[in-house]
Amino acid sequence: MGPQTLAAQLLESYEAGSSFFFATPRRTLLARGTFATVPHVGGAGALARLPERVTAVLNDARQADHDIPVAVGAVPFDGSVPAQLVVPLTLQRAGPLAFEQDVPVQRPLSSSYTVQPVPEPAAYLNGVAQALKLMQDGPLQKVVLSRSLHLNAAAPIDLRKLLRNLAQRNPSGYTFAADLPVPDGAHGGLRTLIGASPELLVSRSGFQVVANPLAGSAARSPDPLEDQERAAALLKSPKDLHEHALVIDAVAEALRPYCKTLHVPAGPSLVNTATMWHLSSRITGELADPSISSLTLAAAMHPTPAVCGYPTRLAHQAIGSIEPFDRGYYTGTVGWCDATGDGQWAVTIRCAEASERTLRLFAGAGIVVGSTPESELAETEAKFRTMLHAMGLGQSAGASS
């Protein structure tokens, strides 16, 4: 048997194209249908104006006697892509998902498939070398460079099975599935953002604020002794501690103007997923003004150096010149915000953009002085495993079957 209780029913009720699913270690949320869509306004400062647009749509919904004053959905990496936020027709909440031990993975693929890396590994190695040269020659201190894998299947991919597998393998993370707009000119079909993020961007509950940035990573090992040695080495790594400090300082700087108290740990701790070890710092604060919403906080923080780099403007320019694809919603944020301002937003990593028979998987690595192209390539390979294992594909990222 699989998972039990109402949370399991919500997972089984998920339907791509008409649902938003968001599961955390403490709660499960399923939103269905669309009562209203938050309008997109492009140009400079689009992200900063997003909280005001959400507030206006929620107020309109409340005045129309709609009793679901919550906006759910996904925000992209940058303002060149529209945020996809809606007020749903219905919303159900439950406690955390719970799975019986050793429930087998149900493979979402029922046919042959091909996988194409973009960029190719050699090109990614060259991109990391370019980033290191930029750091050597100028003030850039960190840049996050990403790769993608384009998976094409001969038959439709079962996204509910994929979502179930992600939730089962990542109980301490944030499992999500959000509908995305279909690009102009596309021929029908659905488009879904799906994944299991280990990283909380920010949450707000009343006056309480929590952010949990992750930066500095090491792949897990199947050998328990080797696994613990990798964890201990990560916690002492000067390169990874420097990368982590850049992120923590930037997150604290973004949150401080909104908080009357803010607690930042003196140093990171270790957290793990099924595939990775991460350096983690749980930052907590108390809001100075109850009118500040969770989305306002998310907009002030995003993108953090954990997904972009530092300084932000220079890192963003480097990403644009080196990465050979548009990130879209990858390294954005996904979650919800209600009319009181409460909400929860996860960083959109360990994810893929899915259509009927295709997946575009993403993984990135933070490049700082001391990085090597080979180690950063290996880190992206390890991060791909979250999605690949959920697809039942093992660790073979570049092969075809």
CSV table of C-alpha atoms in Angstrom, one decimal:
chain,number,residue,atom,x,y,z
A,1,MET,CA,0.0,0.0,0.0
A,2,GLY,CA,1.1,3.6,-0.5
A,3,PRO,CA,0.6,6.7,1.6
A,4,GLN,CA,-2.5,7.0,3.8
A,5,THR,CA,-4.8,9.8,5.1
A,6,LEU,CA,-6.2,13.0,3.5
A,7,ALA,CA,-2.7,14.1,2.4
A,8,ALA,CA,-2.4,11.0,0.3
A,9,GLN,CA,-5.8,11.7,-1.2
A,10,LEU,CA,-4.7,15.1,-2.2
A,11,LEU,CA,-1.6,13.7,-3.9
A,12,GLU,CA,-3.7,11.1,-5.8
A,13,SER,CA,-6.2,13.9,-6.8
A,14,TYR,CA,-3.5,16.0,-8.6
A,15,GLU,CA,-4.3,16.6,-12.3
A,16,ALA,CA,-1.7,18.2,-14.5
A,17,GLY,CA,-3.3,21.2,-16.3
A,18,SER,CA,-5.8,22.0,-13.5
A,19,SER,CA,-4.0,21.7,-10.2
A,20,PHE,CA,-1.3,23.2,-8.0
A,21,PHE,CA,0.3,20.8,-5.5
A,22,PHE,CA,2.7,21.8,-2.7
A,23,ALA,CA,3.9,19.5,0.0
A,24,THR,CA,6.2,20.4,2.9
A,25,PRO,CA,7.4,18.5,5.9
A,26,ARG,CA,4.4,19.8,7.8
A,27,ARG,CA,1.5,20.2,5.4
A,28,THR,CA,0.1,19.3,2.0
A,29,LEU,CA,-1.8,21.7,-0.2
A,30,LEU,CA,-3.8,21.0,-3.4
A,31,ALA,CA,-5.4,23.9,-5.3
A,32,ARG,CA,-7.7,23.3,-8.3
A,33,GLY,CA,-9.2,25.5,-11.0
A,34,THR,CA,-8.7,29.2,-11.7
A,35,PHE,CA,-10.9,31.9,-10.2
A,36,ALA,CA,-8.6,34.7,-11.2
A,37,THR,CA,-5.1,35.1,-12.7
A,38,VAL,CA,-2.6,37.7,-11.5
A,39,PRO,CA,-1.8,39.9,-14.5
A,40,HIS,CA,1.7,40.2,-15.8
A,41,VAL,CA,3.5,43.5,-16.1
A,42,GLY,CA,6.9,43.3,-17.7
A,43,GLY,CA,9.9,45.5,-17.7
A,44,ALA,CA,12.3,46.6,-15.1
A,45,GLY,CA,11.1,46.1,-11.5
A,46,ALA,CA,8.4,43.6,-12.5
A,47,LEU,CA,9.2,41.4,-9.6
A,48,ALA,CA,9.1,44.2,-7.1
A,49,ARG,CA,5.6,45.1,-8.3
A,50,LEU,CA,4.3,41.6,-8.1
A,51,PRO,CA,3.2,41.7,-4.4
A,52,GLU,CA,1.0,44.7,-5.1
A,53,ARG,CA,-0.6,43.0,-8.0
A,54,VAL,CA,-1.3,39.8,-5.9
A,55,THR,CA,-2.8,41.9,-3.1
A,56,ALA,CA,-5.1,43.7,-5.6
A,57,VAL,CA,-6.3,40.4,-7.1
A,58,LEU,CA,-6.9,38.9,-3.7
A,59,ASN,CA,-8.9,41.9,-2.6
A,60,ASP,CA,-11.0,41.7,-5.8
A,61,ALA,CA,-11.6,38.0,-5.1
A,62,ARG,CA,-12.7,38.7,-1.6
A,63,GLN,CA,-15.1,41.5,-2.7
A,64,ALA,CA,-16.5,39.0,-5.2
A,65,ASP,CA,-17.3,36.7,-2.2
A,66,HIS,CA,-14.7,34.2,-3.2
A,67,ASP,CA,-13.8,32.4,0.0
A,68,ILE,CA,-10.3,31.2,-1.2
A,69,PRO,CA,-8.2,34.4,-0.8
A,70,VAL,CA,-4.9,32.6,-1.7
A,71,ALA,CA,-2.6,33.0,-4.7
A,72,VAL,CA,-0.6,30.0,-5.7
A,73,GLY,CA,2.0,29.3,-8.4
A,74,ALA,CA,5.5,30.0,-9.7
A,75,VAL,CA,7.7,33.1,-10.1
A,76,PRO,CA,10.5,32.9,-12.7
A,77,PHE,CA,14.3,33.5,-12.4
A,78,ASP,CA,14.0,37.0,-13.8
A,79,GLY,CA,11.4,39.5,-15.0
A,80,SER,CA,11.8,38.6,-18.7
A,81,VAL,CA,9.3,35.7,-18.1
A,82,PRO,CA,5.8,36.3,-16.6
A,83,ALA,CA,5.0,35.0,-13.1
A,84,GLN,CA,2.3,32.4,-13.2
A,85,LEU,CA,0.1,33.0,-10.1
A,86,VAL,CA,-3.6,32.3,-9.8
A,87,VAL,CA,-6.4,32.4,-7.2
A,88,PRO,CA,-7.8,28.9,-7.3
A,89,LEU,CA,-11.4,27.8,-7.3
A,90,THR,CA,-10.9,25.3,-4.5
A,91,LEU,CA,-8.1,24.8,-1.9
A,92,GLN,CA,-7.6,21.8,0.3
A,93,ARG,CA,-5.0,21.4,3.1
A,94,ALA,CA,-3.8,18.4,5.0
A,95,GLY,CA,-1.0,17.3,7.2
A,96,PRO,CA,2.3,15.9,6.0
A,97,LEU,CA,2.5,13.0,3.5
A,98,ALA,CA,3.5,9.7,5.1
A,99,PHE,CA,4.6,6.7,3.2
A,100,GLU,CA,5.1,3.1,4.2
A,101,GLN,CA,8.7,1.9,4.1
A,102,ASP,CA,10.0,0.3,1.0
A,103,VAL,CA,7.2,1.3,-1.3
A,104,PRO,CA,8.6,0.6,-4.8
A,105,VAL,CA,9.0,3.5,-7.3
A,106,GLN,CA,6.3,3.4,-10.0
A,107,ARG,CA,8.2,4.3,-13.2
A,108,PRO,CA,6.5,7.3,-15.0
A,109,LEU,CA,7.9,6.2,-18.3
A,110,SER,CA,6.3,3.3,-20.2
A,111,SER,CA,8.4,3.4,-23.3
A,112,SER,CA,11.8,4.3,-24.8
A,113,TYR,CA,13.3,7.7,-24.5
A,114,THR,CA,16.3,9.8,-25.4
A,115,VAL,CA,18.3,12.3,-23.3
A,116,GLN,CA,20.3,15.2,-24.7
A,117,PRO,CA,22.5,17.4,-22.4
A,118,VAL,CA,22.4,21.1,-23.1
A,119,PRO,CA,25.1,22.2,-23.0
A,120,GLU,CA,27.3,19.2,-23.6
A,121,PRO,CA,29.6,18.4,-20.7
A,122,ALA,CA,32.7,19.8,-22.5
A,123,ALA,CA,30.9,23.1,-23.1
A,124,TYR,CA,29.9,23.3,-19.4
A,125,LEU,CA,33.5,22.8,-18.4
A,126,ASN,CA,34.4,25.6,-20.7
A,127,GLY,CA,31.7,27.8,-19.1
A,128,VAL,CA,33.0,27.2,-15.6
A,129,ALA,CA,36.5,28.2,-16.8
A,130,GLN,CA,35.1,31.4,-18.3
A,131,ALA,CA,33.4,32.2,-14.9
A,132,LEU,CA,36.6,31.6,-13.0
A,133,LYS,CA,38.4,34.0,-15.4
A,134,LEU,CA,35.8,36.7,-14.8
A,135,MET,CA,36.4,36.3,-11.0
A,136,GLN,CA,40.2,36.5,-11.6
A,137,ASP,CA,39.8,39.7,-13.6
A,138,GLY,CA,37.1,41.6,-11.8
A,139,PRO,CA,34.8,42.0,-8.7
A,140,LEU,CA,32.6,39.0,-9.4
A,141,GLN,CA,32.8,36.6,-6.4
A,142,LYS,CA,30.3,33.9,-7.3
A,143,VAL,CA,28.2,32.8,-10.3
A,144,VAL,CA,25.8,29.8,-10.4
A,145,LEU,CA,26.1,28.0,-13.8
A,146,SER,CA,23.4,25.5,-14.8
A,147,ARG,CA,22.9,22.7,-17.2
A,148,SER,CA,19.8,21.0,-18.6
A,149,LEU,CA,18.9,17.6,-19.8
A,150,HIS,CA,16.2,17.3,-22.5
A,151,LEU,CA,14.3,14.0,-22.2
A,152,ASN,CA,12.0,12.9,-25.0
A,153,ALA,CA,9.8,9.9,-24.6
A,154,ALA,CA,7.9,7.9,-27.2
A,155,ALA,CA,4.7,7.9,-25.0
A,156,PRO,CA,3.1,10.4,-22.5
A,157,ILE,CA,4.9,10.8,-19.1
A,158,ASP,CA,2.8,10.1,-16.0
A,159,LEU,CA,3.3,13.2,-14.0
A,160,ARG,CA,1.2,12.0,-11.0
A,161,LYS,CA,3.6,9.0,-10.7
A,162,LEU,CA,6.6,11.3,-11.0
A,163,LEU,CA,5.1,13.6,-8.3
A,164,ARG,CA,4.4,10.7,-6.0
A,165,ASN,CA,8.0,9.4,-6.4
A,166,LEU,CA,9.4,12.8,-5.7
A,167,ALA,CA,7.4,13.2,-2.5
A,168,GLN,CA,8.3,9.7,-1.4
A,169,ARG,CA,12.0,10.1,-1.8
A,170,ASN,CA,12.2,13.7,-0.4
A,171,PRO,CA,10.0,13.8,2.7
A,172,SER,CA,12.0,16.7,4.3
A,173,GLY,CA,11.8,18.9,1.2
A,174,TYR,CA,9.2,20.9,-0.8
A,175,THR,CA,7.5,18.8,-3.5
A,176,PHE,CA,5.6,20.8,-6.0
A,177,ALA,CA,3.7,20.8,-9.3
A,178,ALA,CA,2.5,24.0,-10.9
A,179,ASP,CA,0.9,24.7,-14.2
A,180,LEU,CA,2.8,27.0,-16.6
A,181,PRO,CA,1.7,29.1,-19.5
A,182,VAL,CA,2.1,27.4,-22.9
A,183,PRO,CA,4.4,29.5,-25.1
A,184,ASP,CA,2.9,31.4,-28.0
A,185,GLY,CA,3.0,29.3,-31.2
A,186,ALA,CA,3.0,26.0,-29.2
A,187,HIS,CA,0.6,23.4,-30.5
A,188,GLY,CA,-1.7,22.6,-27.6
A,189,GLY,CA,-0.7,20.4,-24.7
A,190,LEU,CA,0.2,21.2,-21.1
A,191,ARG,CA,3.3,22.6,-19.4
A,192,THR,CA,4.1,21.8,-15.8
A,193,LEU,CA,6.8,22.8,-13.4
A,194,ILE,CA,7.5,19.8,-11.2
A,195,GLY,CA,10.2,19.0,-8.6
A,196,ALA,CA,11.3,18.5,-5.0
A,197,SER,CA,13.3,21.4,-3.7
A,198,PRO,CA,15.4,21.1,-0.5
A,199,GLU,CA,15.5,24.8,0.0
A,200,LEU,CA,13.0,27.2,1.6
A,201,LEU,CA,13.3,30.7,0.3
A,202,VAL,CA,11.1,32.3,2.9
A,203,SER,CA,8.0,31.7,4.9
A,204,ARG,CA,5.8,34.1,6.9
A,205,SER,CA,3.3,33.1,9.6
A,206,GLY,CA,1.9,36.1,11.5
A,207,PHE,CA,5.0,38.1,12.6
A,208,GLN,CA,7.4,35.1,12.3
A,209,VAL,CA,9.7,34.9,9.3
A,210,VAL,CA,11.9,31.9,8.4
A,211,ALA,CA,14.5,31.6,5.6
A,212,ASN,CA,16.7,28.5,5.1
A,213,PRO,CA,19.3,29.2,2.4
A,214,LEU,CA,21.5,26.3,1.2
A,215,ALA,CA,24.9,26.8,-0.4
A,216,GLY,CA,27.9,24.5,-0.5
A,217,SER,CA,27.1,20.9,-1.6
A,218,ALA,CA,28.6,17.4,-1.8
A,219,ALA,CA,27.2,14.3,-3.4
A,220,ARG,CA,26.0,11.5,-1.1
A,221,SER,CA,27.8,8.1,-1.2
A,222,PRO,CA,26.1,4.7,-0.9
A,223,ASP,CA,28.9,3.7,1.5
A,224,PRO,CA,28.0,4.9,5.0
A,225,LEU,CA,31.6,5.6,6.1
A,226,GLU,CA,32.4,7.5,2.9
A,227,ASP,CA,29.1,9.4,3.2
A,228,GLN,CA,30.0,10.6,6.6
A,229,GLU,CA,33.5,11.6,5.5
A,230,ARG,CA,32.1,13.6,2.7
A,231,ALA,CA,29.7,15.4,5.1
A,232,ALA,CA,32.5,16.2,7.5
A,233,ALA,CA,34.7,17.5,4.7
A,234,LEU,CA,32.0,19.7,3.4
A,235,LEU,CA,31.5,21.3,6.9
A,236,LYS,CA,35.2,22.2,6.9
A,237,SER,CA,35.7,23.1,3.3
A,238,PRO,CA,37.1,26.7,3.0
A,239,LYS,CA,35.7,27.0,-0.5
A,240,ASP,CA,32.2,25.9,0.4
A,241,LEU,CA,32.1,27.9,3.7
A,242,HIS,CA,33.0,31.0,1.7
A,243,GLU,CA,30.3,30.3,-0.9
A,244,HIS,CA,27.8,29.8,2.0
A,245,ALA,CA,28.8,33.0,3.7
A,246,LEU,CA,28.2,35.0,0.6
A,247,VAL,CA,24.6,33.7,0.5
A,248,ILE,CA,23.8,34.1,4.2
A,249,ASP,CA,25.1,37.7,4.2
A,250,ALA,CA,23.0,38.6,1.2
A,251,VAL,CA,19.8,37.0,2.6
A,252,ALA,CA,20.2,38.7,6.0
A,253,GLU,CA,20.8,42.0,4.3
A,254,ALA,CA,17.6,41.6,2.3
A,255,LEU,CA,15.5,40.6,5.3
A,256,ARG,CA,16.8,43.0,7.9
A,257,PRO,CA,14.9,46.1,6.7
A,258,TYR,CA,11.6,44.3,7.2
A,259,CYS,CA,12.4,42.7,10.7
A,260,LYS,CA,12.7,44.2,14.1
A,261,THR,CA,14.7,41.1,15.2
A,262,LEU,CA,16.7,38.8,13.0
A,263,HIS,CA,18.7,35.8,14.2
A,264,VAL,CA,21.5,34.6,11.9
A,265,PRO,CA,23.4,31.4,13.0
A,266,ALA,CA,27.1,31.9,13.6
A,267,GLY,CA,27.9,29.1,11.2
A,268,PRO,CA,26.2,26.5,9.0
A,269,SER,CA,24.9,23.1,9.8
A,270,LEU,CA,24.5,20.0,7.6
A,271,VAL,CA,21.3,18.9,5.9
A,272,ASN,CA,20.9,16.0,3.5
A,273,THR,CA,18.6,14.7,0.8
A,274,ALA,CA,18.7,11.3,-0.8
A,275,THR,CA,21.4,12.5,-3.2
A,276,MET,CA,23.2,15.5,-1.6
A,277,TRP,CA,24.7,17.0,1.5
A,278,HIS,CA,24.2,20.8,1.9
A,279,LEU,CA,25.5,23.5,4.1
A,280,SER,CA,22.4,25.1,5.7
A,281,SER,CA,21.6,28.1,7.8
A,282,ARG,CA,18.1,28.6,9.3
A,283,ILE,CA,17.5,32.4,9.6
A,284,THR,CA,14.6,33.5,11.8
A,285,GLY,CA,13.1,36.9,12.4
A,286,GLU,CA,10.1,38.9,13.6
A,287,LEU,CA,8.4,41.3,11.3
A,288,ALA,CA,8.4,45.0,12.1
A,289,ASP,CA,5.2,45.6,10.1
A,290,PRO,CA,2.3,43.1,9.7
A,291,SER,CA,1.5,44.5,6.2
A,292,ILE,CA,4.7,43.0,4.8
A,293,SER,CA,3.6,39.8,3.0
A,294,SER,CA,5.6,36.6,2.4
A,295,LEU,CA,5.7,37.5,-1.3
A,296,THR,CA,7.1,40.9,-0.5
A,297,LEU,CA,9.9,39.2,1.4
A,298,ALA,CA,10.5,36.7,-1.4
A,299,ALA,CA,10.7,39.5,-4.0
A,300,ALA,CA,13.2,41.3,-1.8
A,301,MET,CA,15.4,38.3,-1.5
A,302,HIS,CA,15.1,36.8,-5.0
A,303,PRO,CA,17.4,35.8,-6.7
A,304,THR,CA,19.7,35.0,-3.8
A,305,PRO,CA,23.4,34.3,-4.4
A,306,ALA,CA,22.5,30.6,-4.0
A,307,VAL,CA,21.0,30.5,-7.4
A,308,CYS,CA,22.5,33.5,-9.2
A,309,GLY,CA,25.8,34.7,-7.6
A,310,TYR,CA,27.4,37.8,-6.1
A,311,PRO,CA,27.3,40.7,-6.8
A,312,THR,CA,23.8,39.9,-8.3
A,313,ARG,CA,24.0,42.2,-11.3
A,314,LEU,CA,27.4,40.9,-12.4
A,315,ALA,CA,26.4,37.3,-11.8
A,316,HIS,CA,23.2,37.7,-13.8
A,317,GLN,CA,25.2,39.2,-16.7
A,318,ALA,CA,27.7,36.2,-16.6
A,319,ILE,CA,24.8,33.7,-16.6
A,320,GLY,CA,23.3,35.4,-19.6
A,321,SER,CA,26.6,35.3,-21.5
A,322,ILE,CA,27.6,31.8,-20.6
A,323,GLU,CA,24.4,29.6,-20.2
A,324,PRO,CA,23.1,28.6,-23.6
A,325,PHE,CA,19.4,28.5,-22.6
A,326,ASP,CA,16.7,30.6,-20.9
A,327,ARG,CA,16.2,29.3,-17.3
A,328,GLY,CA,12.5,30.2,-17.3
A,329,TYR,CA,11.1,29.2,-13.9
A,330,TYR,CA,14.1,27.2,-12.8
A,331,THR,CA,15.8,29.0,-9.9
A,332,GLY,CA,12.7,31.0,-9.4
A,333,THR,CA,10.4,30.4,-6.5
A,334,VAL,CA,7.2,28.4,-6.1
A,335,GLY,CA,4.6,28.5,-3.3
A,336,TRP,CA,1.6,30.4,-2.0
A,337,CYS,CA,0.6,33.7,-0.3
A,338,ASP,CA,-2.8,34.4,1.3
A,339,ALA,CA,-4.7,37.7,1.9
A,340,THR,CA,-3.2,38.1,5.4
A,341,GLY,CA,0.3,38.0,4.0
A,342,ASP,CA,1.1,34.5,5.3
A,343,GLY,CA,2.8,32.1,2.9
A,344,GLN,CA,5.6,29.8,2.0
A,345,TRP,CA,8.0,30.0,-1.0
A,346,ALA,CA,10.5,27.3,-2.0
A,347,VAL,CA,13.5,27.8,-4.3
A,348,THR,CA,12.7,26.2,-7.7
A,349,ILE,CA,15.5,23.7,-7.9
A,350,ARG,CA,15.7,19.9,-8.4
A,351,CYS,CA,13.0,20.3,-10.9
A,352,ALA,CA,11.9,20.0,-14.5
A,353,GLU,CA,9.6,21.6,-17.0
A,354,ALA,CA,7.3,18.9,-18.4
A,355,SER,CA,5.0,18.6,-21.3
A,356,GLU,CA,3.2,15.5,-22.5
A,357,ARG,CA,6.2,13.6,-23.7
A,358,THR,CA,9.2,15.8,-22.8
A,359,LEU,CA,11.0,16.8,-19.7
A,360,ARG,CA,13.6,19.6,-19.4
A,361,LEU,CA,15.6,18.9,-16.2
A,362,PHE,CA,17.9,21.4,-14.6
A,363,ALA,CA,20.9,21.4,-12.2
A,364,GLY,CA,23.4,24.0,-11.3
A,365,ALA,CA,26.6,24.6,-9.2
A,366,GLY,CA,28.0,27.7,-7.5
A,367,ILE,CA,31.3,28.8,-8.9
A,368,VAL,CA,33.7,30.6,-6.6
A,369,VAL,CA,37.5,31.0,-6.5
A,370,GLY,CA,38.8,27.5,-5.7
A,371,SER,CA,36.2,25.8,-7.9
A,372,THR,CA,37.4,23.4,-10.6
A,373,PRO,CA,35.4,22.7,-13.8
A,374,GLU,CA,35.5,19.0,-13.2
A,375,SER,CA,34.1,19.1,-9.6
A,376,GLU,CA,31.3,21.5,-10.6
A,377,LEU,CA,30.3,19.3,-13.5
A,378,ALA,CA,30.2,16.3,-11.1
A,379,GLU,CA,28.0,18.4,-8.7
A,380,THR,CA,25.5,19.0,-11.4
A,381,GLU,CA,25.4,15.3,-12.3
A,382,ALA,CA,24.7,14.5,-8.6
A,383,LYS,CA,21.9,17.1,-8.4
A,384,PHE,CA,20.2,15.6,-11.5
A,385,ARG,CA,19.8,12.4,-9.6
A,386,THR,CA,16.8,13.7,-7.7
A,387,MET,CA,14.7,13.9,-10.9
A,388,LEU,CA,16.4,11.0,-12.6
A,389,HIS,CA,15.7,8.6,-9.7
A,390,ALA,CA,12.1,9.8,-9.5
A,391,MET,CA,11.8,8.9,-13.2
A,392,GLY,CA,13.2,5.4,-12.4
A,393,LEU,CA,16.3,6.1,-14.6
A,394,GLY,CA,19.1,5.6,-12.1
A,395,GLN,CA,22.2,7.8,-12.6
A,396,SER,CA,22.6,7.6,-16.3
A,397,ALA,CA,22.0,11.2,-17.3
A,398,GLY,CA,23.3,11.3,-20.8
A,399,ALA,CA,22.5,7.9,-22.2
A,400,SER,CA,19.5,6.9,-24.3
A,401,SER,CA,17.3,3.9,-23.8
